[in-house]
Short mmCIF file of C-alpha atoms in Angstrom, two decimals:
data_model
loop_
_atom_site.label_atom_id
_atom_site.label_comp_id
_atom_site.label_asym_id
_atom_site.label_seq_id
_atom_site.Cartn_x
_atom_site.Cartn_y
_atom_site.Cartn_z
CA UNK A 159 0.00 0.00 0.00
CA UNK A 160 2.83 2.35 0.83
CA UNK A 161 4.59 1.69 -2.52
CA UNK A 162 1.27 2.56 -4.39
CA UNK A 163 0.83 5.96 -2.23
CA UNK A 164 4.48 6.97 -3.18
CA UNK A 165 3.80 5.94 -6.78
CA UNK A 166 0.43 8.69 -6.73
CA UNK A 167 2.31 11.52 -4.86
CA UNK A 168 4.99 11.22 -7.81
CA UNK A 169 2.93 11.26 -10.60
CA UNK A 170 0.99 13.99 -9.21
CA UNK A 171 3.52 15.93 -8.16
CA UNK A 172 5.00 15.53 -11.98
CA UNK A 173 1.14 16.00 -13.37
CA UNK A 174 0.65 19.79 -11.36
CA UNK A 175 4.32 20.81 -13.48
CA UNK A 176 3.78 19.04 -16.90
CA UNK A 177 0.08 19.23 -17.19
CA UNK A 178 -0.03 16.15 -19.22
CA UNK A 179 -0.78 12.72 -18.78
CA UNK A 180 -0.62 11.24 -15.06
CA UNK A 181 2.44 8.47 -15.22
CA UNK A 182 3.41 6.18 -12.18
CA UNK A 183 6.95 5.11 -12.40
CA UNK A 184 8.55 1.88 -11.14
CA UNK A 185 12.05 0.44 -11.43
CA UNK A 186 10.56 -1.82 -14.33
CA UNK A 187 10.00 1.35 -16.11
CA UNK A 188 12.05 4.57 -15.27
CA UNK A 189 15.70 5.07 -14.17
CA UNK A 190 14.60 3.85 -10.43
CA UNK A 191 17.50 1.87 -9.29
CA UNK A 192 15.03 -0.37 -6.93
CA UNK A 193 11.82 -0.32 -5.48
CA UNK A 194 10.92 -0.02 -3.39
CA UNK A 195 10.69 3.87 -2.84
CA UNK A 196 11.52 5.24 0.85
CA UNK A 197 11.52 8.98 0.24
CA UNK A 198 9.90 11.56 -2.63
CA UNK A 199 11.54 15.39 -2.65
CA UNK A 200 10.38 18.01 -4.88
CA UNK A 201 13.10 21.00 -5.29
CA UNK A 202 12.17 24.50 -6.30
CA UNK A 203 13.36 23.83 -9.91
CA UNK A 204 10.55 20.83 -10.07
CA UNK A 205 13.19 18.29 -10.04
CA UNK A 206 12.32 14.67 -8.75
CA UNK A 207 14.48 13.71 -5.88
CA UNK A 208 13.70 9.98 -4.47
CA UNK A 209 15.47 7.50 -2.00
CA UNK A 210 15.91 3.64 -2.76
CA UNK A 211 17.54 1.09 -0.93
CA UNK A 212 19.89 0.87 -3.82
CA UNK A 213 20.83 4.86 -4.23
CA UNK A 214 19.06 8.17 -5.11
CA UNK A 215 17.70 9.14 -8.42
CA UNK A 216 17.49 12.18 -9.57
CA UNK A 217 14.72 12.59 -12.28
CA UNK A 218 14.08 16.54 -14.42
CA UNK A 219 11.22 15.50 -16.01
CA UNK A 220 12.95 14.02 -18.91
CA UNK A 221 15.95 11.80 -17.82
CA UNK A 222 17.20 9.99 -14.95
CA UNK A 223 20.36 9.88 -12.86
CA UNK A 224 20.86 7.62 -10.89
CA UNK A 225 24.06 8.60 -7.41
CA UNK A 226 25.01 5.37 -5.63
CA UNK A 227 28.32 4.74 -3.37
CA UNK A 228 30.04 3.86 -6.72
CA UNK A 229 29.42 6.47 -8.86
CA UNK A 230 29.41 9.39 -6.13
CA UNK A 231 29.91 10.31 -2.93
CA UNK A 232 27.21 8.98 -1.45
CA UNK A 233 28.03 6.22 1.68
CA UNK A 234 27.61 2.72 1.56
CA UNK A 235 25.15 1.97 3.78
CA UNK A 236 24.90 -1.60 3.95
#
C-alpha cells in the first residue's frame, strides 16, 4: 500500500508541473534503481528527488540519474 501511495504523490507531483498525462513510475519502467521507494523530494526547480535502498535518483522530467556509493559520494550503507 505504501509503494502505491508513493507511486500517486509522484505522478501527481509531476502531473501539477507538466500538465499532461498522469504516469506512475517503477524500477521496471524509469531510471529507479530499486523499489521499493523510501523517500519523494520536490526541489524549487521541479526536479524529482527519491530515496531507494539501492541509491538516489534524480529525475528533471525528462531523464534519470541515478548517485550510488560507486558512482558518487554517497556512503555505503549496507
Amino acid at each position: 500500500m505504501r509503494k502505491i501511495l508513493l507511486l500517486v504523490f509522484f505522478a501527481f507531483a509531476f502531473e501539477l508541473k507538466a500538465q499532461s498525462n498522469w504516469v506512475a513510475y517503477g524500477s521496471s519502467n524509469s531510471g529507479l534503481p530499486t523499489a521499493p521507494v523510501a523517500a519523494v523530494a520536490i526541489d524549487a526547480n521541479g526536479t524529482a528527488w527519491v530515496g531507494t535502498n539501492d541509491g538516489l535518483a534524480e529525475f528533471d522530467g525528462a531523464n534519470w540519474t541515478v548517485y550510488k556509493s560507486d558512482n558518487s559520494g554517497l556512503p555505503n550503507n549496507t
